[in-house]
């Protein structure tokens, strides 16, 4: 498939889901934003789970996570505009690991960077999945 048809991506509720949506809009439409007259409509559901891995005890004897992983999952449903016919659906998952330094702001920033990385990679997986689904039509 040379180009993707025009696909409208419906709004989402969370910051990380918005990151996925923004990247996907950019990739599907070549940076042009949402299409004016879409052929398809895409519903996204994005969830995130953050986990910490305990690698070593701190000097004070407290056990603190020193690494973390973000697991981001997206379910999608592509429907034809006008008829509402579901033409594709699926789920994709990506994980992104990060170091958790002892300084609180640095740890929060590292987690945010991992979320952004996971969102970008998840959008790429979704683009490929949608392309495969559309090639079967």
Short mmCIF file of N, CA and C in Angstrom, two decimals:
data_model
loop_
_atom_site.label_atom_id
_atom_site.label_comp_id
_atom_site.label_asym_id
_atom_site.label_seq_id
_atom_site.Cartn_x
_atom_site.Cartn_y
_atom_site.Cartn_z
N UNK A 1 0.85 -1.17 0.00
CA UNK A 1 0.00 0.00 0.00
C UNK A 1 0.89 1.24 0.00
N UNK A 2 0.74 2.09 -0.98
CA UNK A 2 1.60 3.25 -1.14
C UNK A 2 1.30 4.33 -0.10
N UNK A 3 0.04 4.61 0.13
CA UNK A 3 -0.33 5.65 1.10
C UNK A 3 -1.52 5.17 1.92
N UNK A 4 -1.61 5.68 3.11
CA UNK A 4 -2.75 5.34 3.96
C UNK A 4 -3.94 6.19 3.55
N UNK A 5 -5.14 5.61 3.61
CA UNK A 5 -6.34 6.43 3.36
C UNK A 5 -6.50 7.42 4.52
N UNK A 6 -7.37 8.38 4.35
CA UNK A 6 -7.55 9.37 5.42
C UNK A 6 -8.26 8.72 6.61
N UNK A 7 -7.61 8.84 7.77
CA UNK A 7 -8.10 8.23 9.00
C UNK A 7 -8.20 9.29 10.09
N UNK A 8 -9.39 9.45 10.64
CA UNK A 8 -9.62 10.37 11.76
C UNK A 8 -9.40 9.59 13.05
N UNK A 9 -8.56 10.10 13.93
CA UNK A 9 -8.28 9.43 15.20
C UNK A 9 -9.03 10.17 16.30
N UNK A 10 -9.93 9.45 16.96
CA UNK A 10 -10.78 10.07 17.98
C UNK A 10 -9.97 10.51 19.20
N UNK A 11 -10.46 11.51 19.93
CA UNK A 11 -9.75 12.00 21.13
C UNK A 11 -9.59 10.92 22.20
N UNK A 12 -8.55 11.08 23.01
CA UNK A 12 -8.26 10.16 24.12
C UNK A 12 -8.19 10.97 25.41
N UNK A 13 -8.05 10.28 26.54
CA UNK A 13 -8.19 10.96 27.83
C UNK A 13 -6.91 11.22 28.61
N UNK A 14 -5.86 10.43 28.43
CA UNK A 14 -4.67 10.57 29.27
C UNK A 14 -3.52 11.20 28.50
N UNK A 15 -2.53 11.69 29.24
CA UNK A 15 -1.37 12.32 28.62
C UNK A 15 -0.62 11.34 27.73
N UNK A 16 -0.38 10.12 28.23
CA UNK A 16 0.38 9.15 27.44
C UNK A 16 -0.41 8.67 26.23
N UNK A 17 -1.74 8.58 26.36
CA UNK A 17 -2.57 8.21 25.21
C UNK A 17 -2.55 9.32 24.16
N UNK A 18 -2.51 10.57 24.63
CA UNK A 18 -2.41 11.69 23.71
C UNK A 18 -1.08 11.67 22.96
N UNK A 19 -0.02 11.25 23.62
CA UNK A 19 1.28 11.10 22.95
C UNK A 19 1.18 10.08 21.82
N UNK A 20 0.55 8.94 22.10
CA UNK A 20 0.36 7.91 21.06
C UNK A 20 -0.45 8.49 19.91
N UNK A 21 -1.55 9.15 20.24
CA UNK A 21 -2.44 9.72 19.22
C UNK A 21 -1.69 10.75 18.37
N UNK A 22 -0.95 11.65 18.99
CA UNK A 22 -0.22 12.68 18.24
C UNK A 22 0.78 12.07 17.27
N UNK A 23 1.54 11.09 17.75
CA UNK A 23 2.52 10.44 16.87
C UNK A 23 1.82 9.73 15.71
N UNK A 24 0.72 9.09 16.00
CA UNK A 24 -0.01 8.36 14.96
C UNK A 24 -0.60 9.30 13.92
N UNK A 25 -1.17 10.41 14.36
CA UNK A 25 -1.70 11.42 13.43
C UNK A 25 -0.58 11.90 12.51
N UNK A 26 0.57 12.19 13.09
CA UNK A 26 1.69 12.69 12.30
C UNK A 26 2.15 11.64 11.27
N UNK A 27 2.27 10.39 11.71
CA UNK A 27 2.76 9.34 10.81
C UNK A 27 1.76 8.98 9.71
N UNK A 28 0.48 8.93 10.05
CA UNK A 28 -0.53 8.53 9.06
C UNK A 28 -0.81 9.61 8.03
N UNK A 29 -0.65 10.87 8.42
CA UNK A 29 -1.02 11.97 7.53
C UNK A 29 0.16 12.82 7.08
N UNK A 30 1.37 12.31 7.26
CA UNK A 30 2.55 13.03 6.79
C UNK A 30 2.74 14.38 7.44
N UNK A 31 2.31 14.53 8.67
CA UNK A 31 2.48 15.78 9.38
C UNK A 31 1.40 16.81 9.10
N UNK A 32 0.38 16.43 8.33
CA UNK A 32 -0.66 17.38 7.92
C UNK A 32 -1.79 17.52 8.93
N UNK A 33 -1.79 16.77 10.01
CA UNK A 33 -2.87 16.86 10.98
C UNK A 33 -4.03 15.94 10.61
N UNK A 34 -5.16 16.14 11.26
CA UNK A 34 -6.34 15.31 11.01
C UNK A 34 -6.93 15.64 9.63
N UNK A 35 -7.44 14.63 8.91
CA UNK A 35 -8.03 14.88 7.60
C UNK A 35 -9.39 15.58 7.71
N UNK A 36 -9.71 16.38 6.71
CA UNK A 36 -10.99 17.10 6.69
C UNK A 36 -12.15 16.16 6.36
N UNK A 37 -11.95 15.22 5.45
CA UNK A 37 -13.00 14.27 5.04
C UNK A 37 -12.47 12.84 5.14
N UNK A 38 -12.43 12.30 6.36
CA UNK A 38 -11.84 10.97 6.54
C UNK A 38 -12.69 9.85 5.96
N UNK A 39 -12.00 8.80 5.54
CA UNK A 39 -12.67 7.59 5.07
C UNK A 39 -12.92 6.63 6.22
N UNK A 40 -12.02 6.69 7.22
CA UNK A 40 -12.08 5.78 8.36
C UNK A 40 -11.98 6.56 9.66
N UNK A 41 -12.45 5.93 10.74
CA UNK A 41 -12.36 6.50 12.07
C UNK A 41 -11.67 5.48 12.97
N UNK A 42 -10.72 5.94 13.78
CA UNK A 42 -9.96 5.04 14.63
C UNK A 42 -10.22 5.36 16.10
N UNK A 43 -10.66 4.36 16.85
CA UNK A 43 -10.82 4.45 18.30
C UNK A 43 -9.61 3.82 18.95
N UNK A 44 -8.97 4.54 19.86
CA UNK A 44 -7.82 4.01 20.59
C UNK A 44 -8.14 3.89 22.06
N UNK A 45 -7.71 2.82 22.66
CA UNK A 45 -7.75 2.67 24.11
C UNK A 45 -6.32 2.39 24.53
N UNK A 46 -5.74 3.26 25.34
CA UNK A 46 -4.34 3.10 25.74
C UNK A 46 -4.26 3.00 27.26
N UNK A 47 -3.56 1.97 27.74
CA UNK A 47 -3.34 1.80 29.17
C UNK A 47 -1.84 1.70 29.44
N UNK A 48 -1.49 1.97 30.68
CA UNK A 48 -0.08 1.94 31.06
C UNK A 48 0.07 1.30 32.42
N UNK A 49 1.12 0.50 32.57
CA UNK A 49 1.47 -0.06 33.86
C UNK A 49 2.94 0.25 34.09
N UNK A 50 3.25 0.86 35.24
CA UNK A 50 4.63 1.16 35.60
C UNK A 50 5.05 0.23 36.73
N UNK A 51 6.20 -0.42 36.57
CA UNK A 51 6.71 -1.32 37.60
C UNK A 51 8.13 -0.92 37.96
N UNK A 52 8.51 -1.21 39.18
CA UNK A 52 9.87 -0.94 39.65
C UNK A 52 10.59 -2.25 39.91
N UNK A 53 11.89 -2.24 39.69
CA UNK A 53 12.71 -3.43 39.92
C UNK A 53 13.71 -3.10 41.01
N UNK A 54 13.76 -3.91 42.03
CA UNK A 54 14.65 -3.69 43.15
C UNK A 54 16.00 -4.34 42.84
N UNK A 55 17.02 -3.52 42.68
CA UNK A 55 18.34 -4.05 42.36
C UNK A 55 19.29 -4.06 43.55
N UNK A 56 19.18 -3.07 44.41
CA UNK A 56 20.11 -3.00 45.54
C UNK A 56 19.50 -2.18 46.67
N UNK A 57 19.97 -2.45 47.87
CA UNK A 57 19.52 -1.68 49.04
C UNK A 57 20.28 -0.36 49.08
N UNK A 58 19.64 0.67 49.62
CA UNK A 58 20.30 1.97 49.76
C UNK A 58 21.24 1.93 50.96
N UNK A 59 22.04 2.97 51.10
CA UNK A 59 23.00 3.03 52.21
C UNK A 59 22.30 3.15 53.56
N UNK A 60 21.04 3.61 53.55
CA UNK A 60 20.30 3.72 54.81
C UNK A 60 19.59 2.42 55.17
N UNK A 61 19.75 1.41 54.33
CA UNK A 61 19.11 0.13 54.60
C UNK A 61 17.72 0.01 54.02
N UNK A 62 17.23 1.09 53.39
CA UNK A 62 15.91 1.04 52.75
C UNK A 62 16.03 0.41 51.37
N UNK A 63 15.08 -0.41 51.05
CA UNK A 63 15.04 -0.97 49.70
C UNK A 63 14.24 -0.02 48.83
N UNK A 64 14.86 0.46 47.75
CA UNK A 64 14.18 1.38 46.83
C UNK A 64 14.36 0.87 45.42
N UNK A 65 13.34 0.99 44.60
CA UNK A 65 13.49 0.57 43.20
C UNK A 65 14.56 1.41 42.51
N UNK A 66 15.43 0.77 41.75
CA UNK A 66 16.47 1.51 41.05
C UNK A 66 16.31 1.41 39.53
N UNK A 67 15.33 0.68 39.09
CA UNK A 67 15.01 0.60 37.66
C UNK A 67 13.51 0.43 37.53
N UNK A 68 13.00 0.82 36.40
CA UNK A 68 11.56 0.70 36.18
C UNK A 68 11.26 0.32 34.75
N UNK A 69 10.06 -0.13 34.54
CA UNK A 69 9.60 -0.47 33.20
C UNK A 69 8.18 0.06 33.02
N UNK A 70 7.96 0.66 31.88
CA UNK A 70 6.62 1.11 31.48
C UNK A 70 6.12 0.11 30.45
N UNK A 71 4.96 -0.46 30.70
CA UNK A 71 4.32 -1.33 29.70
C UNK A 71 3.07 -0.61 29.23
N UNK A 72 3.04 -0.28 27.94
CA UNK A 72 1.93 0.46 27.37
C UNK A 72 1.21 -0.45 26.38
N UNK A 73 -0.11 -0.51 26.51
CA UNK A 73 -0.94 -1.37 25.67
C UNK A 73 -2.01 -0.53 24.99
N UNK A 74 -2.23 -0.81 23.73
CA UNK A 74 -3.29 -0.11 23.01
C UNK A 74 -4.18 -1.10 22.28
N UNK A 75 -5.47 -0.93 22.47
CA UNK A 75 -6.44 -1.64 21.65
C UNK A 75 -6.96 -0.62 20.64
N UNK A 76 -7.26 -1.09 19.44
CA UNK A 76 -7.75 -0.16 18.42
C UNK A 76 -8.91 -0.79 17.66
N UNK A 77 -9.75 0.09 17.14
CA UNK A 77 -10.87 -0.34 16.30
C UNK A 77 -11.00 0.67 15.17
N UNK A 78 -10.89 0.18 13.95
CA UNK A 78 -10.98 1.02 12.76
C UNK A 78 -12.34 0.78 12.11
N UNK A 79 -13.11 1.86 11.95
CA UNK A 79 -14.43 1.74 11.34
C UNK A 79 -14.52 2.63 10.11
N UNK A 80 -15.39 2.21 9.20
CA UNK A 80 -15.63 2.99 7.99
C UNK A 80 -16.59 4.13 8.33
N UNK A 81 -16.23 5.34 7.92
CA UNK A 81 -17.08 6.50 8.17
C UNK A 81 -18.33 6.36 7.30
N UNK A 82 -19.47 6.67 7.88
CA UNK A 82 -20.73 6.58 7.15
C UNK A 82 -21.48 5.31 7.48
N UNK A 83 -20.84 4.17 7.31
CA UNK A 83 -21.52 2.89 7.58
C UNK A 83 -21.30 2.41 9.00
N UNK A 84 -20.17 2.80 9.62
CA UNK A 84 -19.85 2.32 10.96
C UNK A 84 -19.35 0.90 10.99
N UNK A 85 -19.12 0.32 9.81
CA UNK A 85 -18.64 -1.05 9.71
C UNK A 85 -17.23 -1.16 10.28
N UNK A 86 -17.02 -2.10 11.20
CA UNK A 86 -15.69 -2.33 11.77
C UNK A 86 -14.87 -3.11 10.75
N UNK A 87 -13.78 -2.50 10.29
CA UNK A 87 -12.95 -3.15 9.28
C UNK A 87 -11.68 -3.75 9.87
N UNK A 88 -11.29 -3.32 11.07
CA UNK A 88 -10.10 -3.87 11.72
C UNK A 88 -10.14 -3.59 13.21
N UNK A 89 -9.53 -4.49 13.95
CA UNK A 89 -9.36 -4.30 15.39
C UNK A 89 -8.18 -5.13 15.85
N UNK A 90 -7.60 -4.71 16.94
CA UNK A 90 -6.45 -5.45 17.46
C UNK A 90 -5.89 -4.82 18.71
N UNK A 91 -4.81 -5.40 19.19
CA UNK A 91 -4.13 -4.93 20.38
C UNK A 91 -2.63 -5.00 20.14
N UNK A 92 -1.91 -3.99 20.61
CA UNK A 92 -0.46 -3.98 20.51
C UNK A 92 0.09 -3.54 21.86
N UNK A 93 1.30 -4.05 22.20
CA UNK A 93 1.91 -3.75 23.50
C UNK A 93 3.40 -3.49 23.30
N UNK A 94 3.91 -2.56 24.08
CA UNK A 94 5.34 -2.22 24.04
C UNK A 94 5.81 -1.94 25.46
N UNK A 95 7.08 -2.21 25.73
CA UNK A 95 7.64 -1.88 27.04
C UNK A 95 8.88 -1.00 26.87
N UNK A 96 9.13 -0.19 27.87
CA UNK A 96 10.26 0.72 27.85
C UNK A 96 10.86 0.77 29.25
N UNK A 97 12.13 0.43 29.36
CA UNK A 97 12.80 0.41 30.67
C UNK A 97 13.55 1.71 30.91
N UNK A 98 13.79 2.00 32.17
CA UNK A 98 14.51 3.22 32.53
C UNK A 98 15.15 3.06 33.90
N UNK A 99 16.21 3.84 34.15
CA UNK A 99 16.86 3.89 35.46
C UNK A 99 16.10 4.85 36.34
N UNK A 100 16.00 4.51 37.62
CA UNK A 100 15.33 5.38 38.59
C UNK A 100 16.37 5.92 39.57
N UNK A 101 16.88 7.11 39.31
CA UNK A 101 17.86 7.69 40.24
C UNK A 101 17.21 8.03 41.58
N UNK A 102 18.03 8.29 42.57
CA UNK A 102 17.52 8.58 43.92
C UNK A 102 16.84 9.93 44.02
N UNK A 103 17.27 10.88 43.19
CA UNK A 103 16.67 12.22 43.24
C UNK A 103 15.27 12.15 42.64
N UNK A 104 14.29 12.64 43.37
CA UNK A 104 12.88 12.45 43.00
C UNK A 104 12.52 13.05 41.64
N UNK A 105 12.94 14.29 41.38
CA UNK A 105 12.60 14.90 40.09
C UNK A 105 13.23 14.14 38.94
N UNK A 106 14.47 13.72 39.11
CA UNK A 106 15.15 12.95 38.06
C UNK A 106 14.44 11.62 37.80
N UNK A 107 13.94 11.01 38.86
CA UNK A 107 13.20 9.75 38.70
C UNK A 107 11.89 9.98 37.95
N UNK A 108 11.18 11.06 38.27
CA UNK A 108 9.94 11.39 37.57
C UNK A 108 10.20 11.70 36.10
N UNK A 109 11.29 12.43 35.84
CA UNK A 109 11.64 12.79 34.46
C UNK A 109 12.02 11.54 33.66
N UNK A 110 12.73 10.62 34.30
CA UNK A 110 13.11 9.37 33.63
C UNK A 110 11.87 8.55 33.28
N UNK A 111 10.90 8.52 34.19
CA UNK A 111 9.66 7.80 33.91
C UNK A 111 8.89 8.46 32.77
N UNK A 112 8.83 9.79 32.76
CA UNK A 112 8.14 10.51 31.69
C UNK A 112 8.81 10.26 30.34
N UNK A 113 10.14 10.26 30.33
CA UNK A 113 10.87 9.98 29.09
C UNK A 113 10.58 8.56 28.59
N UNK A 114 10.49 7.60 29.51
CA UNK A 114 10.17 6.22 29.14
C UNK A 114 8.75 6.13 28.59
N UNK A 115 7.80 6.88 29.19
CA UNK A 115 6.43 6.92 28.67
C UNK A 115 6.41 7.48 27.26
N UNK A 116 7.14 8.57 27.02
CA UNK A 116 7.18 9.17 25.69
C UNK A 116 7.79 8.23 24.67
N UNK A 117 8.85 7.54 25.06
CA UNK A 117 9.49 6.55 24.18
C UNK A 117 8.52 5.43 23.84
N UNK A 118 7.84 4.91 24.85
CA UNK A 118 6.87 3.83 24.65
C UNK A 118 5.72 4.29 23.75
N UNK A 119 5.26 5.52 23.94
CA UNK A 119 4.16 6.05 23.13
C UNK A 119 4.56 6.15 21.66
N UNK A 120 5.76 6.63 21.41
CA UNK A 120 6.25 6.75 20.03
C UNK A 120 6.37 5.37 19.37
N UNK A 121 6.94 4.41 20.09
CA UNK A 121 7.11 3.07 19.54
C UNK A 121 5.77 2.36 19.37
N UNK A 122 4.83 2.59 20.29
CA UNK A 122 3.51 2.00 20.17
C UNK A 122 2.78 2.56 18.96
N UNK A 123 2.91 3.86 18.71
CA UNK A 123 2.30 4.47 17.53
C UNK A 123 2.85 3.84 16.25
N UNK A 124 4.15 3.55 16.23
CA UNK A 124 4.74 2.90 15.06
C UNK A 124 4.18 1.50 14.86
N UNK A 125 4.01 0.75 15.96
CA UNK A 125 3.40 -0.59 15.86
C UNK A 125 1.97 -0.50 15.36
N UNK A 126 1.22 0.48 15.86
CA UNK A 126 -0.18 0.64 15.43
C UNK A 126 -0.26 1.00 13.94
N UNK A 127 0.63 1.85 13.48
CA UNK A 127 0.65 2.22 12.07
C UNK A 127 0.87 0.97 11.20
N UNK A 128 1.82 0.14 11.59
CA UNK A 128 2.08 -1.08 10.84
C UNK A 128 0.88 -2.03 10.87
N UNK A 129 0.27 -2.18 12.04
CA UNK A 129 -0.88 -3.07 12.18
C UNK A 129 -2.05 -2.59 11.32
N UNK A 130 -2.30 -1.28 11.34
CA UNK A 130 -3.40 -0.73 10.54
C UNK A 130 -3.12 -0.90 9.06
N UNK A 131 -1.87 -0.70 8.66
CA UNK A 131 -1.49 -0.91 7.26
C UNK A 131 -1.71 -2.35 6.83
N UNK A 132 -1.36 -3.30 7.69
CA UNK A 132 -1.60 -4.71 7.38
C UNK A 132 -3.08 -5.00 7.28
N UNK A 133 -3.86 -4.45 8.21
CA UNK A 133 -5.31 -4.68 8.18
C UNK A 133 -5.92 -4.11 6.90
N UNK A 134 -5.51 -2.91 6.52
CA UNK A 134 -6.08 -2.28 5.32
C UNK A 134 -5.64 -2.98 4.04
N UNK A 135 -4.47 -3.58 4.03
CA UNK A 135 -4.01 -4.29 2.83
C UNK A 135 -4.84 -5.54 2.55
N UNK A 136 -5.53 -6.03 3.56
CA UNK A 136 -6.38 -7.22 3.40
C UNK A 136 -7.77 -6.89 2.85
N UNK A 137 -8.11 -5.60 2.81
CA UNK A 137 -9.45 -5.21 2.35
C UNK A 137 -9.54 -5.26 0.84
#
